[in-house]
Amino acid sequence: MFILAPITTTSNFDLPDDIAKLLVDPKTYSDRELLHSVYTWARANNPFGRAVIEGFDPFWVATKYADVSAISRDSSLFRNGDYSVVCRPKAAIDYIISVTGSPHIVKALVQFDGDEHKKMRALAQSWFMPDSLLNLDERIRRLARCCVDKLAHYEGEVIDFSRNIALYYPLHVIMDILGIPSEDEAKMLVLTQELFGGEDPELNRGKAEVASGKDVLAKNLLAVVEDFRHYFDKLTSDKRTSPRNDMATLLSNAVVNGEPISDANRLGYYIIIATAGHDTTSSSSAIAMWALSQFPDLLPRLQADAALIPQFVDEAVRFASPVSHFMRTASADTEIRGRTVHKGDWIMLCYGSANRDEDVFDKPFEFSIDRKEVHHLAFGTGPHICLGQHLAKMEMRILFEEMIPRLERVESAGELEMVASSFVGGPKHLPLRCFMR
Ligand code: HEM
């Protein structure tokens, strides 16, 4: 593993400058070896340290499984709505406040707390529970078969699995659930990439480095939100005149406490469902394929025993941990690892680090489908645990149930390239050569 240059610890609780800066640098996240050496250092030397970085509000960094889990579960002490749930430069947050009146570019489920969160979450929750998802099995399986057929079409050729296959399958599924016509899927994909890849010059709006002007990031993100608003306002009026059995119809007519939900809350809901649902799942599916290309013993094991596929999927999600962090804000003074966290302090939950915690996972850097011990935290935990976790796992399971029996072997055909994003990211390019049976 890559070892960082000599590190000088400070006498207080602060993380060394180089570690702290690497944690907010999007480029770190495109180099997983570097990222994990930062996390590993922090877990071993300062597992709950403070990052004090010019241009950012100071924040605590939780890198141990136990802390990420405990903070996530105590949602009254560690709140989501009080400050940004994404770690962004102060200039970006200030700009967002000046435009929206709040630190959030949009108010979605991840920005609600307490009872309001419970009620908003309940609106869509039943759609994403395992029993309701059973109704989607055949539809999802059809989409999965199309993906495998596409892969077979390129048999023996170099294919960028991330761009050509993984991106589209979860996108089709979530757009189908939302009730978005297939001709609009490409638009939704671009907007999602611009939202999550805001720091990556290959994906963001303007296709440029944003480091030089931090409020450029906020301006770009707000412009993306405006495009979503424009699209979803029209969709809402269409669904009100022609209701269907889809989530957009549900959101168009949603009522909480006897009142229709506000336009702003509806927009936030649409955006989180339309974006969180596919980027993360396609990243995890790409990591699963990458694993098949790296560890040739995996494919025959999965072919011999399809019951191992759910474990394979779960390990791919742990390994990928496509959501790198969410932030929480302390609502009162408290103590973590002997350090006083003051009311209003900002805390980064590092899911990717928690999922490599040596105290919890045996050989955490190994891709192993034999893990039985613990729940990983890639979906978070506590009241905000991923609403789409069952859907994501089901989509991946069905994809690999369809794909595994047809594959002869998967070969790497180039470098795995990761998105440069400190928030949500995963494989940007995964060149593979697949051979079918
Ligand atoms: C492998 C795929 C996925 C991963 C790794 C993932 C990860 C996460 C994480 C880490 C959170 C925050 C949890 C917390 O704060 O404790 C979250 C929240 C959320 N996810 Fe996912 N997600 C995935 C797929 C999906 C899918 C398919 C949907 C479909 C709609 C979805 C919808 C949501 C929503 C709505 C929330 C907000 C929940 C709330 O705040 O109550 N996600 N997800």
GROMACS .gro file of C-alpha atoms and ligand atoms in nm:
model
  480
    1MET     CA    1   0.000   0.000   0.000
    2PHE     CA    2   0.105   0.356  -0.077
    3ILE     CA    3   0.258   0.525   0.227
    4LEU     CA    4   0.213   0.897   0.268
    5ALA     CA    5   0.514   1.124   0.306
    6PRO     CA    6   0.633   1.160   0.668
    7ILE     CA    7   0.355   1.295   0.878
    8THR     CA    8   0.393   1.528   1.171
    9THR     CA    9   0.109   1.495   1.415
   10THR     CA   10   0.000   1.812   1.586
   11SER     CA   11  -0.029   1.828   1.963
   12ASN     CA   12  -0.402   1.884   1.965
   13PHE     CA   13  -0.685   1.690   1.804
   14ASP     CA   14  -0.626   1.822   1.456
   15LEU     CA   15  -0.540   1.594   1.166
   16PRO     CA   16  -0.209   1.675   1.000
   17ASP     CA   17  -0.249   1.931   0.723
   18ASP     CA   18  -0.163   1.693   0.441
   19ILE     CA   19  -0.417   1.432   0.556
   20ALA     CA   20  -0.690   1.693   0.601
   21LYS     CA   21  -0.629   1.849   0.260
   22LEU     CA   22  -0.630   1.511   0.087
   23LEU     CA   23  -0.972   1.438   0.238
   24VAL     CA   24  -1.131   1.736   0.061
   25ASP     CA   25  -0.937   1.706  -0.263
   26PRO     CA   26  -1.158   1.539  -0.527
   27LYS     CA   27  -0.847   1.398  -0.698
   28THR     CA   28  -0.775   1.184  -0.392
   29TYR     CA   29  -1.097   0.997  -0.464
   30SER     CA   30  -0.986   0.910  -0.815
   31ASP     CA   31  -0.683   0.734  -0.664
   32ARG     CA   32  -0.826   0.467  -0.435
   33GLU     CA   33  -0.485   0.357  -0.310
   34LEU     CA   34  -0.410   0.707  -0.192
   35LEU     CA   35  -0.759   0.749  -0.046
   36HIS     CA   36  -0.731   0.427   0.151
   37SER     CA   37  -0.385   0.512   0.278
   38VAL     CA   38  -0.532   0.837   0.414
   39TYR     CA   39  -0.820   0.652   0.578
   40THR     CA   40  -0.591   0.380   0.714
   41TRP     CA   41  -0.359   0.639   0.863
   42ALA     CA   42  -0.651   0.820   1.026
   43ARG     CA   43  -0.803   0.501   1.170
   44ALA     CA   44  -0.470   0.405   1.323
   45ASN     CA   45  -0.349   0.743   1.444
   46ASN     CA   46  -0.635   0.988   1.483
   47PRO     CA   47  -0.966   0.812   1.420
   48PHE     CA   48  -1.180   1.104   1.527
   49GLY     CA   49  -0.966   1.405   1.439
   50ARG     CA   50  -1.048   1.757   1.333
   51ALA     CA   51  -0.977   1.883   0.981
   52VAL     CA   52  -0.883   2.249   0.978
   53ILE     CA   53  -0.838   2.355   0.616
   54GLU     CA   54  -0.820   2.701   0.469
   55GLY     CA   55  -1.140   2.776   0.277
   56PHE     CA   56  -1.346   2.516   0.465
   57ASP     CA   57  -1.540   2.525   0.789
   58PRO     CA   58  -1.351   2.302   1.033
   59PHE     CA   59  -1.499   1.954   1.073
   60TRP     CA   60  -1.445   1.632   1.265
   61VAL     CA   61  -1.361   1.323   1.062
   62ALA     CA   62  -1.512   0.990   1.176
   63THR     CA   63  -1.320   0.704   1.018
   64LYS     CA   64  -1.400   0.410   1.250
   65TYR     CA   65  -1.698   0.181   1.191
   66ALA     CA   66  -1.817   0.217   1.551
   67ASP     CA   67  -1.824   0.599   1.535
   68VAL     CA   68  -1.983   0.625   1.190
   69SER     CA   69  -2.250   0.379   1.305
   70ALA     CA   70  -2.317   0.543   1.644
   71ILE     CA   71  -2.336   0.896   1.499
   72SER     CA   72  -2.569   0.783   1.219
   73ARG     CA   73  -2.802   0.615   1.467
   74ASP     CA   74  -2.833   0.913   1.700
   75SER     CA   75  -3.019   1.142   1.465
   76SER     CA   76  -3.141   1.385   1.730
   77LEU     CA   77  -2.789   1.460   1.853
   78PHE     CA   78  -2.635   1.452   1.505
   79ARG     CA   79  -2.865   1.629   1.267
   80ASN     CA   80  -2.886   1.650   0.889
   81GLY     CA   81  -3.072   1.973   0.819
   82ASP     CA   82  -2.878   2.226   1.025
   83TYR     CA   83  -2.582   2.264   0.789
   84SER     CA   84  -2.464   2.119   0.459
   85VAL     CA   85  -2.483   1.737   0.443
   86VAL     CA   86  -2.207   1.747   0.181
   87CYS     CA   87  -1.860   1.877   0.262
   88ARG     CA   88  -1.812   2.176   0.033
   89PRO     CA   89  -1.580   2.478   0.047
   90LYS     CA   90  -1.712   2.761   0.262
   91ALA     CA   91  -1.741   2.994  -0.040
   92ALA     CA   92  -1.966   2.738  -0.212
   93ILE     CA   93  -2.189   2.700   0.095
   94ASP     CA   94  -2.204   3.077   0.146
   95TYR     CA   95  -2.305   3.120  -0.215
   96ILE     CA   96  -2.576   2.854  -0.179
   97ILE     CA   97  -2.704   3.030   0.135
   98SER     CA   98  -2.713   3.363  -0.050
   99VAL     CA   99  -2.928   3.209  -0.326
  100THR     CA  100  -3.149   2.955  -0.147
  101GLY     CA  101  -3.154   3.098   0.206
  102SER     CA  102  -3.027   2.763   0.338
  103PRO     CA  103  -2.699   2.567   0.316
  104HIS     CA  104  -2.868   2.311   0.090
  105ILE     CA  105  -2.894   2.333  -0.288
  106VAL     CA  106  -3.221   2.149  -0.253
  107LYS     CA  107  -3.426   2.008   0.035
  108ALA     CA  108  -3.449   1.632  -0.004
  109LEU     CA  109  -3.489   1.343   0.241
  110VAL     CA  110  -3.125   1.363   0.349
  111GLN     CA  111  -3.179   1.722   0.465
  112PHE     CA  112  -3.482   1.654   0.687
  113ASP     CA  113  -3.474   1.566   1.056
  114GLY     CA  114  -3.705   1.416   1.319
  115ASP     CA  115  -4.078   1.383   1.258
  116GLU     CA  116  -4.070   1.578   0.936
  117HIS     CA  117  -3.813   1.331   0.801
  118LYS     CA  118  -4.023   1.032   0.913
  119LYS     CA  119  -4.333   1.166   0.740
  120MET     CA  120  -4.154   1.258   0.419
  121ARG     CA  121  -3.976   0.921   0.408
  122ALA     CA  122  -4.305   0.735   0.466
  123LEU     CA  123  -4.442   0.880   0.140
  124ALA     CA  124  -4.221   0.660  -0.078
  125GLN     CA  125  -4.096   0.397   0.167
  126SER     CA  126  -4.350   0.126   0.082
  127TRP     CA  127  -4.243   0.134  -0.284
  128PHE     CA  128  -3.891   0.036  -0.187
  129MET     CA  129  -3.965  -0.244   0.059
  130PRO     CA  130  -3.873  -0.600  -0.049
  131ASP     CA  131  -4.238  -0.714  -0.083
  132SER     CA  132  -4.333  -0.432  -0.321
  133LEU     CA  133  -4.016  -0.481  -0.519
  134LEU     CA  134  -4.117  -0.841  -0.594
  135ASN     CA  135  -4.367  -0.695  -0.844
  136LEU     CA  136  -4.078  -0.544  -1.035
  137ASP     CA  137  -3.877  -0.867  -1.063
  138GLU     CA  138  -3.986  -0.952  -1.416
  139ARG     CA  139  -3.947  -0.595  -1.547
  140ILE     CA  140  -3.600  -0.566  -1.396
  141ARG     CA  141  -3.503  -0.909  -1.527
  142ARG     CA  142  -3.600  -0.805  -1.879
  143LEU     CA  143  -3.375  -0.500  -1.852
  144ALA     CA  144  -3.094  -0.715  -1.710
  145ARG     CA  145  -3.121  -0.958  -2.004
  146CYS     CA  146  -3.092  -0.666  -2.248
  147CYS     CA  147  -2.770  -0.563  -2.071
  148VAL     CA  148  -2.626  -0.912  -2.098
  149ASP     CA  149  -2.725  -0.929  -2.467
  150LYS     CA  150  -2.545  -0.599  -2.521
  151LEU     CA  151  -2.237  -0.739  -2.349
  152ALA     CA  152  -2.256  -1.051  -2.568
  153HIS     CA  153  -2.279  -0.829  -2.875
  154TYR     CA  154  -1.934  -0.690  -2.791
  155GLU     CA  155  -1.787  -1.032  -2.709
  156GLY     CA  156  -1.407  -1.030  -2.730
  157GLU     CA  157  -1.394  -0.655  -2.798
  158VAL     CA  158  -1.274  -0.395  -2.552
  159ILE     CA  159  -1.578  -0.243  -2.387
  160ASP     CA  160  -1.591   0.031  -2.126
  161PHE     CA  161  -1.821  -0.152  -1.886
  162SER     CA  162  -1.887   0.163  -1.680
  163ARG     CA  163  -1.988   0.389  -1.966
  164ASN     CA  164  -2.146   0.138  -2.201
  165ILE     CA  165  -2.327  -0.104  -1.971
  166ALA     CA  166  -2.331  -0.017  -1.600
  167LEU     CA  167  -2.459   0.338  -1.642
  168TYR     CA  168  -2.778   0.247  -1.822
  169TYR     CA  169  -2.927  -0.050  -1.640
  170PRO     CA  170  -3.002   0.110  -1.299
  171LEU     CA  171  -3.099   0.427  -1.485
  172HIS     CA  172  -3.370   0.239  -1.682
  173VAL     CA  173  -3.496   0.077  -1.361
  174ILE     CA  174  -3.534   0.396  -1.157
  175MET     CA  175  -3.679   0.593  -1.449
  176ASP     CA  176  -3.933   0.315  -1.495
  177ILE     CA  177  -4.029   0.337  -1.126
  178LEU     CA  178  -4.051   0.716  -1.142
  179GLY     CA  179  -4.252   0.709  -1.465
  180ILE     CA  180  -4.006   0.908  -1.675
  181PRO     CA  181  -4.030   0.838  -2.051
  182SER     CA  182  -3.732   0.655  -2.196
  183GLU     CA  183  -3.650   0.942  -2.436
  184ASP     CA  184  -3.572   1.160  -2.131
  185GLU     CA  185  -3.333   0.915  -1.965
  186ALA     CA  186  -3.023   1.058  -2.134
  187LYS     CA  187  -3.109   1.404  -1.997
  188MET     CA  188  -3.152   1.260  -1.645
  189LEU     CA  189  -2.818   1.084  -1.674
  190VAL     CA  190  -2.632   1.400  -1.772
  191LEU     CA  191  -2.796   1.602  -1.493
  192THR     CA  192  -2.708   1.332  -1.238
  193GLN     CA  193  -2.346   1.326  -1.350
  194GLU     CA  194  -2.329   1.705  -1.334
  195LEU     CA  195  -2.472   1.696  -0.982
  196PHE     CA  196  -2.248   1.422  -0.837
  197GLY     CA  197  -1.948   1.481  -1.062
  198GLY     CA  198  -1.953   1.856  -0.988
  199GLU     CA  199  -1.583   1.844  -0.900
  200ASP     CA  200  -1.476   1.625  -1.194
  201PRO     CA  201  -1.384   1.828  -1.506
  202GLU     CA  202  -1.486   1.537  -1.733
  203LEU     CA  203  -1.838   1.527  -1.588
  204ASN     CA  204  -1.929   1.865  -1.442
  205ARG     CA  205  -2.124   2.145  -1.604
  206GLY     CA  206  -1.877   2.359  -1.797
  207LYS     CA  207  -1.632   2.062  -1.814
  208ALA     CA  208  -1.373   2.260  -1.619
  209GLU     CA  209  -1.160   2.248  -1.305
  210VAL     CA  210  -1.354   2.418  -1.027
  211ALA     CA  211  -1.078   2.450  -0.770
  212SER     CA  212  -0.984   2.803  -0.875
  213GLY     CA  213  -1.322   2.956  -0.797
  214LYS     CA  214  -1.508   2.762  -0.531
  215ASP     CA  215  -1.838   2.940  -0.586
  216VAL     CA  216  -1.821   2.820  -0.948
  217LEU     CA  217  -1.903   2.477  -0.806
  218ALA     CA  218  -2.212   2.616  -0.629
  219LYS     CA  219  -2.322   2.814  -0.936
  220ASN     CA  220  -2.292   2.503  -1.154
  221LEU     CA  221  -2.486   2.291  -0.904
  222LEU     CA  222  -2.765   2.547  -0.873
  223ALA     CA  223  -2.790   2.567  -1.253
  224VAL     CA  224  -2.829   2.187  -1.263
  225VAL     CA  225  -3.104   2.209  -0.999
  226GLU     CA  226  -3.285   2.471  -1.213
  227ASP     CA  227  -3.283   2.230  -1.507
  228PHE     CA  228  -3.427   1.958  -1.284
  229ARG     CA  229  -3.694   2.205  -1.161
  230HIS     CA  230  -3.793   2.291  -1.514
  231TYR     CA  231  -3.822   1.924  -1.610
  232PHE     CA  232  -4.006   1.806  -1.299
  233ASP     CA  233  -4.256   2.098  -1.296
  234LYS     CA  234  -4.372   1.987  -1.638
  235LEU     CA  235  -4.376   1.621  -1.534
  236THR     CA  236  -4.591   1.710  -1.230
  237SER     CA  237  -4.855   1.881  -1.439
  238ASP     CA  238  -4.855   1.592  -1.688
  239LYS     CA  239  -4.899   1.337  -1.408
  240ARG     CA  240  -5.180   1.540  -1.251
  241THR     CA  241  -5.375   1.538  -1.576
  242SER     CA  242  -5.283   1.178  -1.672
  243PRO     CA  243  -5.213   0.984  -1.352
  244ARG     CA  244  -5.029   0.653  -1.375
  245ASN     CA  245  -4.913   0.388  -1.128
  246ASP     CA  246  -4.570   0.546  -1.085
  247MET     CA  247  -4.375   0.745  -0.830
  248ALA     CA  248  -4.404   1.075  -1.016
  249THR     CA  249  -4.784   1.050  -0.991
  250LEU     CA  250  -4.748   0.976  -0.619
  251LEU     CA  251  -4.519   1.278  -0.566
  252SER     CA  252  -4.736   1.505  -0.782
  253ASN     CA  253  -5.029   1.449  -0.548
  254ALA     CA  254  -4.845   1.383  -0.219
  255VAL     CA  255  -5.004   1.504   0.103
  256VAL     CA  256  -4.838   1.530   0.445
  257ASN     CA  257  -5.031   1.637   0.757
  258GLY     CA  258  -5.338   1.691   0.541
  259GLU     CA  259  -5.157   1.946   0.319
  260PRO     CA  260  -5.005   1.900  -0.027
  261ILE     CA  261  -4.626   1.899   0.002
  262SER     CA  262  -4.455   2.218  -0.110
  263ASP     CA  263  -4.309   2.252  -0.460
  264ALA     CA  264  -3.960   2.278  -0.308
  265ASN     CA  265  -4.004   1.954  -0.112
  266ARG     CA  266  -4.144   1.779  -0.417
  267LEU     CA  267  -3.846   1.890  -0.627
  268GLY     CA  268  -3.603   1.761  -0.362
  269TYR     CA  269  -3.783   1.427  -0.358
  270TYR     CA  270  -3.777   1.392  -0.735
  271ILE     CA  271  -3.410   1.480  -0.746
  272ILE     CA  272  -3.298   1.237  -0.477
  273ILE     CA  273  -3.495   0.949  -0.631
  274ALA     CA  274  -3.384   1.033  -0.985
  275THR     CA  275  -3.016   1.069  -0.894
  276ALA     CA  276  -2.929   0.862  -0.583
  277GLY     CA  277  -3.091   0.559  -0.741
  278HIS     CA  278  -2.865   0.486  -1.035
  279ASP     CA  279  -2.519   0.639  -1.005
  280THR     CA  280  -2.442   0.444  -0.686
  281THR     CA  281  -2.583   0.117  -0.817
  282SER     CA  282  -2.397   0.138  -1.148
  283SER     CA  283  -2.072   0.211  -0.962
  284SER     CA  284  -2.122  -0.095  -0.741
  285SER     CA  285  -2.209  -0.314  -1.042
  286ALA     CA  286  -1.893  -0.196  -1.218
  287ILE     CA  287  -1.685  -0.287  -0.912
  288ALA     CA  288  -1.847  -0.632  -0.914
  289MET     CA  289  -1.739  -0.676  -1.279
  290TRP     CA  290  -1.394  -0.544  -1.198
  291ALA     CA  291  -1.370  -0.813  -0.927
  292LEU     CA  292  -1.462  -1.082  -1.181
  293SER     CA  293  -1.180  -0.958  -1.404
  294GLN     CA  294  -0.927  -0.950  -1.119
  295PHE     CA  295  -1.005  -1.271  -0.934
  296PRO     CA  296  -1.061  -1.551  -1.190
  297ASP     CA  297  -1.169  -1.801  -0.919
  298LEU     CA  298  -1.482  -1.598  -0.851
  299LEU     CA  299  -1.672  -1.674  -1.171
  300PRO     CA  300  -1.659  -2.057  -1.146
  301ARG     CA  301  -1.758  -2.038  -0.779
  302LEU     CA  302  -2.060  -1.822  -0.860
  303GLN     CA  303  -2.149  -2.044  -1.157
  304ALA     CA  304  -2.135  -2.353  -0.938
  305ASP     CA  305  -2.350  -2.196  -0.668
  306ALA     CA  306  -2.583  -1.911  -0.766
  307ALA     CA  307  -2.685  -1.879  -0.399
  308LEU     CA  308  -2.352  -1.697  -0.350
  309ILE     CA  309  -2.459  -1.411  -0.578
  310PRO     CA  310  -2.623  -1.201  -0.300
  311GLN     CA  311  -2.296  -1.220  -0.100
  312PHE     CA  312  -2.100  -1.127  -0.410
  313VAL     CA  313  -2.329  -0.825  -0.458
  314ASP     CA  314  -2.299  -0.719  -0.095
  315GLU     CA  315  -1.921  -0.744  -0.104
  316ALA     CA  316  -1.912  -0.537  -0.424
  317VAL     CA  317  -2.116  -0.264  -0.252
  318ARG     CA  318  -1.885  -0.271   0.053
  319PHE     CA  319  -1.578  -0.261  -0.168
  320ALA     CA  320  -1.716   0.020  -0.385
  321SER     CA  321  -1.867   0.232  -0.104
  322PRO     CA  322  -1.977   0.477  -0.377
  323VAL     CA  323  -2.102   0.734  -0.125
  324SER     CA  324  -1.779   0.856   0.031
  325HIS     CA  325  -1.931   1.072   0.299
  326PHE     CA  326  -2.229   1.252   0.443
  327MET     CA  327  -2.198   1.527   0.703
  328ARG     CA  328  -2.385   1.565   1.031
  329THR     CA  329  -2.409   1.868   1.263
  330ALA     CA  330  -2.406   1.828   1.644
  331SER     CA  331  -2.718   1.969   1.810
  332ALA     CA  332  -2.559   1.975   2.159
  333ASP     CA  333  -2.219   1.938   2.323
  334THR     CA  334  -2.109   1.576   2.347
  335GLU     CA  335  -1.799   1.360   2.373
  336ILE     CA  336  -1.655   1.118   2.116
  337ARG     CA  337  -1.332   0.926   2.187
  338GLY     CA  338  -1.261   1.163   2.478
  339ARG     CA  339  -1.291   1.473   2.260
  340THR     CA  340  -1.552   1.740   2.314
  341VAL     CA  341  -1.772   1.797   2.015
  342HIS     CA  342  -1.950   2.128   2.055
  343LYS     CA  343  -2.303   2.214   1.952
  344GLY     CA  344  -2.289   2.324   1.587
  345ASP     CA  345  -1.974   2.123   1.506
  346TRP     CA  346  -1.969   1.962   1.164
  347ILE     CA  347  -1.879   1.591   1.129
  348MET     CA  348  -1.777   1.390   0.823
  349LEU     CA  349  -1.890   1.025   0.819
  350CYS     CA  350  -1.639   0.834   0.605
  351TYR     CA  351  -1.829   0.526   0.487
  352GLY     CA  352  -1.542   0.396   0.275
  353SER     CA  353  -1.314   0.402   0.579
  354ALA     CA  354  -1.568   0.240   0.813
  355ASN     CA  355  -1.601  -0.038   0.555
  356ARG     CA  356  -1.227  -0.113   0.572
  357ASP     CA  357  -1.208  -0.099   0.953
  358GLU     CA  358  -0.964  -0.370   1.068
  359ASP     CA  359  -1.148  -0.398   1.403
  360VAL     CA  360  -1.462  -0.512   1.225
  361PHE     CA  361  -1.366  -0.677   0.896
  362ASP     CA  362  -1.124  -0.963   0.865
  363LYS     CA  363  -0.870  -0.876   0.591
  364PRO     CA  364  -1.073  -0.566   0.498
  365PHE     CA  365  -0.879  -0.498   0.177
  366GLU     CA  366  -0.959  -0.840   0.033
  367PHE     CA  367  -1.259  -0.889  -0.192
  368SER     CA  368  -1.422  -1.189  -0.025
  369ILE     CA  369  -1.764  -1.339  -0.084
  370ASP     CA  370  -1.730  -1.545   0.233
  371ARG     CA  371  -1.791  -1.263   0.480
  372LYS     CA  372  -2.068  -1.341   0.721
  373GLU     CA  373  -1.972  -1.125   1.013
  374VAL     CA  374  -2.114  -0.775   0.983
  375HIS     CA  375  -2.330  -0.534   0.796
  376HIS     CA  376  -2.119  -0.292   0.601
  377LEU     CA  377  -2.208   0.076   0.613
  378ALA     CA  378  -2.213   0.161   0.242
  379PHE     CA  379  -2.589   0.224   0.271
  380GLY     CA  380  -2.545   0.418   0.597
  381THR     CA  381  -2.743   0.315   0.904
  382GLY     CA  382  -3.004   0.461   1.139
  383PRO     CA  383  -3.309   0.667   1.036
  384HIS     CA  384  -3.150   0.787   0.710
  385ILE     CA  385  -3.036   0.443   0.595
  386CYS     CA  386  -3.058   0.427   0.217
  387LEU     CA  387  -3.420   0.411   0.108
  388GLY     CA  388  -3.320   0.224  -0.207
  389GLN     CA  389  -3.092  -0.039  -0.051
  390HIS     CA  390  -3.324  -0.333  -0.126
  391LEU     CA  391  -3.380  -0.210  -0.480
  392ALA     CA  392  -3.007  -0.163  -0.539
  393LYS     CA  393  -2.926  -0.512  -0.411
  394MET     CA  394  -3.213  -0.665  -0.609
  395GLU     CA  395  -3.104  -0.494  -0.933
  396MET     CA  396  -2.750  -0.614  -0.889
  397ARG     CA  397  -2.854  -0.965  -0.791
  398ILE     CA  398  -3.078  -0.998  -1.098
  399LEU     CA  399  -2.811  -0.854  -1.328
  400PHE     CA  400  -2.555  -1.109  -1.209
  401GLU     CA  401  -2.807  -1.396  -1.199
  402GLU     CA  402  -2.860  -1.329  -1.569
  403MET     CA  403  -2.496  -1.259  -1.652
  404ILE     CA  404  -2.294  -1.516  -1.453
  405PRO     CA  405  -2.429  -1.830  -1.631
  406ARG     CA  406  -2.352  -1.676  -1.970
  407LEU     CA  407  -1.998  -1.558  -1.902
  408GLU     CA  408  -1.695  -1.765  -1.999
  409ARG     CA  409  -1.442  -1.518  -1.860
  410VAL     CA  410  -1.384  -1.149  -1.800
  411GLU     CA  411  -1.047  -0.992  -1.875
  412SER     CA  412  -0.914  -0.654  -1.778
  413ALA     CA  413  -0.831  -0.446  -2.087
  414GLY     CA  414  -0.689  -0.132  -1.927
  415GLU     CA  415  -0.684   0.090  -1.621
  416LEU     CA  416  -0.983   0.125  -1.393
  417GLU     CA  417  -1.039   0.504  -1.369
  418MET     CA  418  -1.240   0.650  -1.083
  419VAL     CA  419  -1.449   0.969  -1.073
  420ALA     CA  420  -1.279   1.260  -0.897
  421SER     CA  421  -1.548   1.335  -0.640
  422SER     CA  422  -1.526   1.358  -0.263
  423PHE     CA  423  -1.901   1.288  -0.235
  424VAL     CA  424  -2.048   1.022  -0.466
  425GLY     CA  425  -1.831   0.843  -0.717
  426GLY     CA  426  -1.706   0.518  -0.858
  427PRO     CA  427  -1.558   0.375  -1.175
  428LYS     CA  428  -1.563   0.629  -1.458
  429HIS     CA  429  -1.394   0.398  -1.708
  430LEU     CA  430  -1.361   0.021  -1.676
  431PRO     CA  431  -1.214  -0.131  -1.994
  432LEU     CA  432  -1.292  -0.502  -2.010
  433ARG     CA  433  -1.301  -0.785  -2.260
  434CYS     CA  434  -1.580  -1.036  -2.198
  435PHE     CA  435  -1.612  -1.384  -2.345
  436MET     CA  436  -1.946  -1.563  -2.338
  437ARG     CA  437  -2.034  -1.931  -2.309
  438HEM     C1  438  -2.539   0.059  -0.420
  438HEM     C2  439  -2.627   0.154  -0.427
  438HEM     C3  440  -2.650   0.260  -0.322
  438HEM     C4  441  -2.569   0.304  -0.221
  438HEM     C5  442  -2.429   0.258  -0.185
  438HEM     C6  443  -2.642   0.407  -0.149
  438HEM     C7  444  -2.593   0.475  -0.038
  438HEM     C8  445  -2.667   0.564   0.038
  438HEM     C9  446  -2.620   0.630   0.158
  438HEM    C10  447  -2.481   0.614   0.221
  438HEM    C11  448  -2.721   0.706   0.205
  438HEM    C12  449  -2.718   0.794   0.332
  438HEM    C13  450  -2.751   0.708   0.451
  438HEM    C14  451  -2.738   0.778   0.585
  438HEM     O1  452  -2.731   0.901   0.591
  438HEM     O2  453  -2.736   0.704   0.687
  438HEM    C15  454  -2.833   0.692   0.114
  438HEM    C16  455  -2.952   0.756   0.127
  438HEM    C17  456  -3.053   0.748   0.034
  438HEM     N1  457  -3.058   0.668  -0.079
  438HEM    FE1  458  -2.917   0.540  -0.140
  438HEM     N2  459  -2.764   0.423  -0.208
  438HEM    C18  460  -2.775   0.335  -0.313
  438HEM    C19  461  -2.883   0.315  -0.398
  438HEM    C20  462  -3.002   0.384  -0.389
  438HEM    C21  463  -3.115   0.359  -0.473
  438HEM    C22  464  -3.128   0.250  -0.580
  438HEM    C23  465  -3.210   0.448  -0.437
  438HEM    C24  466  -3.346   0.454  -0.501
  438HEM    C25  467  -3.430   0.545  -0.492
  438HEM    C26  468  -3.156   0.530  -0.328
  438HEM    C27  469  -3.221   0.632  -0.261
  438HEM    C28  470  -3.176   0.691  -0.145
  438HEM    C29  471  -3.253   0.789  -0.071
  438HEM    C30  472  -3.390   0.843  -0.108
  438HEM    C31  473  -3.176   0.824   0.043
  438HEM    C32  474  -3.213   0.922   0.155
  438HEM    C33  475  -3.273   0.846   0.272
  438HEM    C34  476  -3.306   0.935   0.390
  438HEM     O3  477  -3.237   1.035   0.412
  438HEM     O4  478  -3.400   0.899   0.462
  438HEM     N3  479  -3.027   0.487  -0.303
  438HEM     N4  480  -2.799   0.603   0.014
   0.00000   0.00000   0.00000
